[in-house]
Short mmCIF file of C-alpha atoms and ligand atoms in Angstrom, two decimals:
data_model
loop_
_atom_site.label_atom_id
_atom_site.label_comp_id
_atom_site.label_asym_id
_atom_site.label_seq_id
_atom_site.Cartn_x
_atom_site.Cartn_y
_atom_site.Cartn_z
CA MET A 1 12.57 14.33 18.78
CA THR A 2 9.41 13.67 16.76
CA LEU A 3 9.35 13.93 13.00
CA VAL A 4 7.72 17.14 11.73
CA ASP A 5 8.22 18.29 8.14
CA GLN A 6 8.81 21.79 6.80
CA PHE A 7 5.03 22.24 6.36
CA GLN A 8 4.40 21.33 10.02
CA ARG A 9 2.96 17.93 9.16
CA ARG A 10 3.67 15.43 11.95
CA ILE A 11 4.98 12.21 10.43
CA SER A 12 3.74 9.29 12.51
CA TYR A 13 3.25 6.56 9.91
CA LEU A 14 5.86 4.44 8.13
CA ARG A 15 5.30 2.07 5.25
CA LEU A 16 8.21 -0.29 5.13
CA SER A 17 8.74 -2.54 2.15
CA VAL A 18 10.37 -5.83 3.08
CA THR A 19 10.87 -7.16 -0.46
CA ASP A 20 10.39 -6.03 -4.05
CA ARG A 21 9.52 -9.61 -5.06
CA CYS A 22 6.02 -10.85 -5.71
CA ASP A 23 4.21 -14.03 -6.69
CA LEU A 24 1.73 -12.07 -8.84
CA ARG A 25 2.33 -9.68 -11.75
CA CYS A 26 -0.61 -7.27 -11.61
CA ALA A 27 -0.66 -5.52 -14.97
CA TYR A 28 -0.93 -2.02 -13.46
CA CYS A 29 1.87 -2.66 -10.97
CA MET A 30 4.71 -4.33 -12.83
CA PRO A 31 5.56 -5.81 -16.23
CA GLU A 32 5.42 -9.60 -16.70
CA ALA A 33 9.21 -9.69 -17.14
CA GLN A 34 9.98 -7.66 -14.00
CA THR A 35 13.59 -7.91 -12.88
CA PHE A 36 13.91 -8.19 -9.13
CA LEU A 37 16.78 -6.90 -7.03
CA PRO A 38 19.70 -9.15 -6.16
CA ARG A 39 19.11 -10.38 -2.61
CA ASN A 40 22.28 -8.77 -1.24
CA GLU A 41 20.89 -5.32 -2.05
CA VAL A 42 17.85 -5.90 0.11
CA LEU A 43 18.07 -5.06 3.82
CA SER A 44 18.61 -8.00 6.12
CA LEU A 45 15.99 -8.82 8.72
CA GLU A 46 18.16 -7.32 11.41
CA GLU A 47 18.62 -4.10 9.39
CA LEU A 48 14.87 -3.83 8.78
CA TYR A 49 14.30 -4.22 12.50
CA ARG A 50 16.93 -1.62 13.44
CA LEU A 51 15.49 0.76 10.90
CA ALA A 52 11.96 0.32 12.21
CA ILE A 53 13.16 0.87 15.77
CA GLY A 54 14.95 4.05 14.63
CA PHE A 55 11.64 5.35 13.32
CA ILE A 56 9.69 4.27 16.41
CA ASP A 57 12.21 6.12 18.56
CA ARG A 58 11.38 9.24 16.52
CA GLY A 59 7.65 9.01 17.10
CA ILE A 60 6.43 6.69 14.38
CA THR A 61 3.43 5.00 16.01
CA ARG A 62 1.92 3.17 13.04
CA LEU A 63 3.92 0.78 10.93
CA ARG A 64 2.72 -0.99 7.80
CA LEU A 65 4.80 -3.75 6.24
CA THR A 66 4.41 -4.04 2.50
CA GLY A 67 6.25 -4.91 -0.69
CA GLY A 68 6.27 -6.43 -3.36
CA GLU A 69 4.46 -9.15 -1.53
CA PRO A 70 5.59 -9.10 2.11
CA LEU A 71 4.52 -12.68 2.79
CA VAL A 72 6.80 -14.14 0.11
CA ARG A 73 9.85 -13.07 2.12
CA ARG A 74 10.85 -16.24 3.97
CA ASP A 75 11.87 -14.73 7.32
CA MET A 76 9.07 -12.16 7.31
CA ILE A 77 7.09 -13.59 10.22
CA GLU A 78 10.16 -13.28 12.48
CA LEU A 79 10.25 -9.55 11.75
CA VAL A 80 6.53 -9.28 12.51
CA ARG A 81 7.07 -11.08 15.81
CA ALA A 82 9.98 -8.83 16.77
CA LEU A 83 8.10 -5.66 15.88
CA GLY A 84 4.97 -6.96 17.55
CA ARG A 85 6.87 -6.74 20.84
CA LYS A 86 7.00 -2.95 20.38
CA LEU A 87 3.20 -2.73 20.43
CA GLY A 88 2.13 -0.72 23.46
CA ASN A 89 5.77 0.23 23.85
CA GLY A 90 6.12 3.00 21.25
CA LEU A 91 4.11 1.36 18.53
CA ASP A 92 0.30 1.69 18.41
CA GLU A 93 -0.36 -0.39 15.35
CA LEU A 94 1.40 -2.95 13.17
CA THR A 95 -0.33 -3.75 9.87
CA LEU A 96 0.33 -5.42 6.57
CA THR A 97 -0.64 -4.89 2.95
CA THR A 98 -0.78 -8.19 1.12
CA ASN A 99 -2.14 -9.75 -2.05
CA GLY A 100 -3.55 -12.51 0.16
CA THR A 101 -2.08 -15.52 -1.64
CA GLN A 102 -0.12 -16.63 1.46
CA LEU A 103 -2.54 -15.40 4.10
CA ALA A 104 -4.12 -18.78 4.82
CA ARG A 105 -0.69 -19.97 5.95
CA PHE A 106 0.24 -16.94 8.03
CA ALA A 107 -3.02 -15.49 9.40
CA ASP A 108 -2.80 -17.16 12.83
CA ASP A 109 0.89 -16.24 13.23
CA LEU A 110 0.17 -12.63 12.30
CA PHE A 111 -2.59 -12.40 14.89
CA ALA A 112 -0.44 -14.04 17.53
CA ALA A 113 2.30 -11.48 16.83
CA GLY A 114 -0.11 -8.61 17.53
CA VAL A 115 -1.30 -7.70 14.04
CA ARG A 116 -5.01 -6.83 14.14
CA ARG A 117 -5.67 -5.46 10.65
CA VAL A 118 -4.52 -6.40 7.16
CA ASN A 119 -5.24 -4.77 3.83
CA VAL A 120 -5.78 -7.24 1.03
CA SER A 121 -5.68 -6.19 -2.61
CA LEU A 122 -8.51 -7.62 -4.67
CA ASP A 123 -9.43 -6.17 -8.04
CA THR A 124 -11.88 -8.75 -9.34
CA LEU A 125 -13.91 -11.78 -8.24
CA ASP A 126 -13.82 -13.32 -11.68
CA ARG A 127 -11.32 -16.16 -11.91
CA ALA A 128 -10.44 -15.58 -15.57
CA GLY A 129 -10.34 -11.81 -15.06
CA PHE A 130 -8.04 -12.26 -12.05
CA ALA A 131 -5.73 -14.57 -14.00
CA ARG A 132 -5.57 -12.00 -16.79
CA LEU A 133 -4.97 -9.02 -14.53
CA ALA A 134 -2.58 -10.64 -12.03
CA ARG A 135 -1.17 -12.97 -14.70
CA ARG A 136 -1.50 -15.84 -12.21
CA ASP A 137 -4.53 -18.05 -11.58
CA SER A 138 -4.60 -17.36 -7.83
CA LEU A 139 -8.07 -16.02 -7.02
CA ALA A 140 -9.05 -19.13 -5.01
CA GLN A 141 -5.95 -18.78 -2.80
CA VAL A 142 -6.68 -15.11 -2.18
CA LEU A 143 -10.29 -15.80 -1.19
CA GLU A 144 -9.13 -18.60 1.06
CA GLY A 145 -6.57 -16.20 2.56
CA ILE A 146 -9.23 -13.57 3.28
CA ALA A 147 -11.47 -16.15 4.98
CA ALA A 148 -8.54 -17.44 7.03
CA ALA A 149 -7.59 -13.94 8.12
CA GLN A 150 -11.14 -13.25 9.29
CA ALA A 151 -11.26 -16.61 11.09
CA ALA A 152 -7.98 -15.73 12.82
CA GLY A 153 -9.56 -12.53 14.16
CA LEU A 154 -7.93 -10.07 11.79
CA THR A 155 -9.93 -7.13 10.44
CA VAL A 156 -9.59 -7.27 6.67
CA LYS A 157 -9.92 -4.23 4.45
CA LEU A 158 -9.96 -4.66 0.69
CA ASN A 159 -8.11 -2.38 -1.70
CA THR A 160 -9.30 -2.29 -5.29
CA VAL A 161 -7.54 -0.40 -8.07
CA ALA A 162 -10.20 1.00 -10.43
CA LEU A 163 -9.26 0.20 -14.01
CA LYS A 164 -10.96 1.44 -17.14
CA HIS A 165 -11.06 -1.92 -18.90
CA ALA A 166 -10.11 -4.64 -16.43
CA ASN A 167 -12.74 -4.16 -13.69
CA ALA A 168 -14.85 -1.00 -14.22
CA ASP A 169 -18.07 -2.99 -14.77
CA GLU A 170 -17.40 -5.24 -11.84
CA ILE A 171 -16.94 -2.66 -9.10
CA PRO A 172 -20.56 -2.84 -7.81
CA VAL A 173 -20.32 -6.66 -7.64
CA LEU A 174 -17.09 -6.40 -5.67
CA ILE A 175 -18.62 -3.89 -3.26
CA GLU A 176 -21.74 -6.01 -2.74
CA TRP A 177 -19.63 -9.07 -2.09
CA ALA A 178 -17.28 -7.23 0.29
CA HIS A 179 -20.15 -5.82 2.31
CA SER A 180 -21.89 -9.20 2.44
CA GLN A 181 -18.68 -10.54 4.03
CA GLY A 182 -18.45 -7.64 6.48
CA LEU A 183 -15.45 -6.17 4.66
CA GLU A 184 -14.75 -2.51 3.99
CA LEU A 185 -13.50 -1.76 0.50
CA THR A 186 -11.42 1.17 -0.71
CA LEU A 187 -11.12 2.10 -4.36
CA ILE A 188 -7.83 3.53 -5.61
CA GLU A 189 -7.02 5.39 -8.80
CA VAL A 190 -4.17 3.92 -10.77
CA MET A 191 -0.98 5.92 -10.36
CA PRO A 192 1.65 6.41 -13.06
CA LEU A 193 4.47 4.61 -11.27
CA GLY A 194 6.93 2.79 -13.51
CA GLU A 195 6.56 1.46 -17.03
CA VAL A 196 4.05 -1.34 -17.60
CA GLU A 197 2.92 -2.77 -20.91
CA GLU A 198 -0.31 -0.79 -21.16
CA ASP A 199 -0.54 2.99 -21.50
CA ARG A 200 -1.51 4.47 -18.10
CA PHE A 201 -4.08 6.64 -19.82
CA ASP A 202 -5.87 3.48 -20.99
CA GLN A 203 -5.91 2.13 -17.41
CA HIS A 204 -6.91 5.30 -15.58
CA LEU A 205 -10.52 5.42 -14.44
CA PRO A 206 -11.31 8.60 -12.49
CA LEU A 207 -13.12 7.71 -9.29
CA SER A 208 -15.44 10.69 -9.83
CA GLU A 209 -16.94 8.64 -12.69
CA VAL A 210 -17.16 5.53 -10.53
CA ARG A 211 -18.92 7.46 -7.80
CA THR A 212 -21.46 8.90 -10.23
CA ALA A 213 -22.21 5.41 -11.52
CA LEU A 214 -22.55 4.05 -7.97
CA GLU A 215 -24.88 6.91 -7.04
CA ARG A 216 -27.21 5.92 -9.85
CA ARG A 217 -27.52 2.50 -8.25
CA TRP A 218 -27.27 3.18 -4.50
CA THR A 219 -27.63 5.91 -1.85
CA LEU A 220 -24.16 7.11 -0.84
CA THR A 221 -23.76 9.32 2.22
CA ALA A 222 -20.45 11.00 3.02
CA SER A 223 -19.07 9.51 6.23
CA GLU A 224 -17.17 11.26 9.00
CA HIS A 225 -15.00 8.16 9.29
CA ARG A 226 -11.26 8.97 8.92
CA THR A 227 -8.16 6.83 9.31
CA GLY A 228 -5.57 9.58 9.08
CA GLY A 229 -4.92 8.51 5.50
CA PRO A 230 -5.93 9.90 2.12
CA ALA A 231 -9.22 7.98 1.79
CA ARG A 232 -12.63 9.66 1.95
CA TYR A 233 -15.48 7.40 2.99
CA PHE A 234 -19.13 6.91 2.07
CA ASP A 235 -21.81 4.71 3.63
CA ILE A 236 -24.03 2.80 1.24
CA ALA A 237 -27.58 2.49 2.59
CA GLU A 238 -28.53 -0.52 0.48
CA THR A 239 -25.50 -2.70 1.26
CA GLY A 240 -25.07 -1.50 4.84
CA GLY A 241 -21.32 -1.12 4.31
CA ARG A 242 -18.69 1.56 3.80
CA ILE A 243 -16.49 2.36 0.81
CA GLY A 244 -13.39 4.53 0.59
CA PHE A 245 -12.08 6.54 -2.33
CA ILE A 246 -8.40 7.36 -2.79
CA THR A 247 -8.08 9.87 -5.56
CA PRO A 248 -4.46 10.93 -6.08
CA LEU A 249 -5.11 12.09 -9.64
CA SER A 250 -8.52 13.70 -9.63
CA ASN A 251 -8.28 15.24 -6.16
CA ASN A 252 -4.98 15.99 -4.51
CA PHE A 253 -4.76 14.40 -1.07
CA CYS A 254 -1.44 15.69 0.25
CA ASP A 255 -2.38 18.35 2.80
CA GLY A 256 -2.80 15.99 5.70
CA CYS A 257 0.00 13.61 4.73
CA ASN A 258 1.45 11.90 7.79
CA ARG A 259 3.67 9.24 6.20
CA VAL A 260 6.95 8.29 4.64
CA ARG A 261 7.98 5.15 2.79
CA VAL A 262 11.12 3.05 2.88
CA THR A 263 12.00 0.49 0.21
CA ALA A 264 13.45 -2.95 0.83
CA THR A 265 16.88 -1.52 -0.03
CA GLY A 266 16.51 1.15 2.64
CA GLN A 267 15.73 4.07 0.35
CA LEU A 268 13.49 6.58 2.07
CA PHE A 269 10.91 8.26 -0.16
CA PRO A 270 9.36 11.19 1.68
CA CYS A 271 6.63 11.26 -1.00
CA LEU A 272 5.15 8.37 -3.01
CA GLY A 273 4.85 10.68 -6.00
CA GLY A 274 8.06 12.69 -5.67
CA GLY A 275 11.65 12.19 -6.79
CA GLU A 276 13.21 12.95 -3.38
CA GLN A 277 15.20 10.04 -1.94
CA ILE A 278 17.50 9.39 1.02
CA ASP A 279 19.77 6.38 1.43
CA LEU A 280 19.08 4.94 4.88
CA ARG A 281 20.98 1.74 4.09
CA ALA A 282 24.20 3.75 3.87
CA ALA A 283 23.30 5.38 7.19
CA LEU A 284 22.56 2.00 8.78
CA ARG A 285 25.82 0.52 7.54
CA SER A 286 27.98 3.47 8.57
CA ALA A 287 30.29 3.44 11.60
CA SER A 288 28.03 5.70 13.65
CA ALA A 289 24.73 4.33 12.46
CA ASP A 290 22.50 5.92 15.14
CA VAL A 291 23.73 9.45 14.43
CA ALA A 292 23.67 8.91 10.65
CA LEU A 293 20.11 7.58 10.79
CA ALA A 294 18.91 10.47 12.94
CA GLU A 295 20.50 12.96 10.53
CA ALA A 296 18.98 11.21 7.53
CA LEU A 297 15.51 11.42 9.09
CA ASP A 298 16.01 15.13 9.85
CA LEU A 299 16.94 15.67 6.22
CA ALA A 300 13.85 13.76 5.07
CA MET A 301 11.68 16.20 7.03
CA LYS A 302 13.38 19.12 5.25
CA ILE A 303 12.86 17.77 1.74
CA LYS A 304 9.41 16.17 1.97
CA PRO A 305 7.49 18.05 -0.73
CA LEU A 306 4.17 19.77 -0.17
CA ARG A 307 2.43 17.60 -2.75
CA HIS A 308 3.00 14.92 -5.33
CA SER A 309 3.34 15.60 -9.03
CA PHE A 310 1.34 12.76 -10.60
CA ARG A 311 -0.47 13.47 -13.82
CA ILE A 312 -2.06 11.30 -16.44
CA ASP A 313 -2.95 13.95 -18.97
CA ALA A 314 -3.08 12.26 -22.28
CA PRO A 315 -2.38 9.02 -24.09
CA GLY A 316 1.32 8.26 -24.20
CA SER A 317 2.21 10.35 -21.10
CA ALA A 318 5.56 9.25 -19.69
CA PRO A 319 5.32 7.70 -16.21
CA ALA A 320 5.60 10.37 -13.54
CA LEU A 321 8.28 8.27 -11.89
CA SER A 322 10.33 5.39 -13.22
CA ARG A 323 10.03 3.29 -10.05
CA HIS A 324 7.20 0.79 -9.68
CA MET A 325 4.79 0.72 -6.75
CA SER A 326 6.18 -2.73 -5.87
CA MET A 327 9.51 -1.04 -5.24
CA THR A 328 8.31 1.91 -3.18
CA GLY A 329 5.80 -0.15 -1.25
CA GLY A 330 2.10 0.62 -1.64
N1 SAM B 1 1.61 -7.07 -2.89
C1 SAM B 1 0.84 -6.39 -1.92
C2 SAM B 1 -0.54 -6.07 -2.47
O1 SAM B 1 -0.77 -6.23 -3.66
O2 SAM B 1 -1.37 -5.65 -1.66
C3 SAM B 1 1.48 -5.14 -1.36
C4 SAM B 1 2.21 -4.24 -2.30
S1 SAM B 1 1.21 -3.48 -3.56
C5 SAM B 1 2.43 -2.55 -4.42
C6 SAM B 1 0.30 -2.30 -2.60
C7 SAM B 1 -0.90 -1.70 -3.25
O3 SAM B 1 -0.50 -0.92 -4.34
C8 SAM B 1 -1.90 -2.70 -3.80
O4 SAM B 1 -3.17 -2.42 -3.28
C9 SAM B 1 -1.87 -2.46 -5.29
O5 SAM B 1 -3.13 -2.70 -5.86
C10 SAM B 1 -1.46 -1.03 -5.37
N2 SAM B 1 -0.81 -0.62 -6.62
C11 SAM B 1 0.22 -1.19 -7.27
N3 SAM B 1 0.56 -0.47 -8.37
C12 SAM B 1 -0.28 0.59 -8.42
C13 SAM B 1 -0.44 1.70 -9.30
N4 SAM B 1 0.34 1.88 -10.35
N5 SAM B 1 -1.41 2.60 -9.01
C14 SAM B 1 -2.22 2.44 -7.93
N6 SAM B 1 -2.12 1.44 -7.05
C15 SAM B 1 -1.17 0.50 -7.29
FE1 SF4 B 2 2.43 -7.96 -6.54
FE2 SF4 B 2 0.97 -6.29 -5.09
FE3 SF4 B 2 2.18 -5.46 -7.33
FE4 SF4 B 2 0.15 -7.12 -7.54
S1 SF4 B 2 0.06 -5.05 -6.70
S2 SF4 B 2 2.12 -7.31 -8.61
S3 SF4 B 2 0.38 -8.34 -5.76
S4 SF4 B 2 3.16 -6.12 -5.50
#
């Protein structure tokens, strides 16, 4: 039976986190001294595979592997290969969200396994700015990774978190560069997920402001393009490319939600911005795993909320949720 929630939204998209670990420490995502989970708490490769198959059997047709940084998990490519065999056989699309640092190494393998699109996070093209924001001097590796992915035949989409201080002035440069490379770029508002060093209010840059600034420089035309996700797209006449806006704070995007998320420990979050949680690891490890998993997914459909409850109202606001994006899987 397919997955339909209490608001009649058909859930066809799973974001599965394969690790909470990462080789970067983006300031908006996690603190420098992030503590990672003990390895035995994380689902094994076989459990991740069984879980994914359980979802595919219930009508999930699009699967995105994420993290943390998915490509730092050692056995990750084996999982991609195994899931790639489901393409055309229940699964329509297998994608990845990555910071790009390991892409040069894995791009060919990903393509060979059936992956056709990857999202790469890139918030700045300035080496010093990157090292400050990601707290690692890895811009060159990321750019190399993007080029390798394109050379391997993968369609690369860039994700850029708009930040009041770290990259606000640089957004037009990033867009121009992306479009000159034939890359689509989507801007994302920072979300109040987990404690980081800086106050979220000081990071938050409403995309309405970014759009106004871009419209002073370029001609933006609303595009009919849709991916089934929360982004709204605009074509830019002058650059000949497209940009997306994901605005969880300034414009609620929940009505057409088609997704759920599962962490690397098998916790299902029906909503990125909600407190609801279901333990799929317990279901997977129970004596009658298939029945327990099916029941857990039915329950998820009953408790998926209508909308998230993010807010960044004022300086010093507590995070909406204590978990970091690297845990839930972006
Ligand atoms: N490590 C991979 C990467 O950076 O693409 C995948 C995981 S990362 C958590 C997924 C996406 O979430 C990235 O595009 C990242 O920029 C974004 N992200 C992380 N923390 C965020 C936050 N607090 N608000 C908005 N986006 C965030
Ligand atoms: Fe790592 Fe991605 Fe979080 Fe940056 S955004 S710290 S790359 S998980």
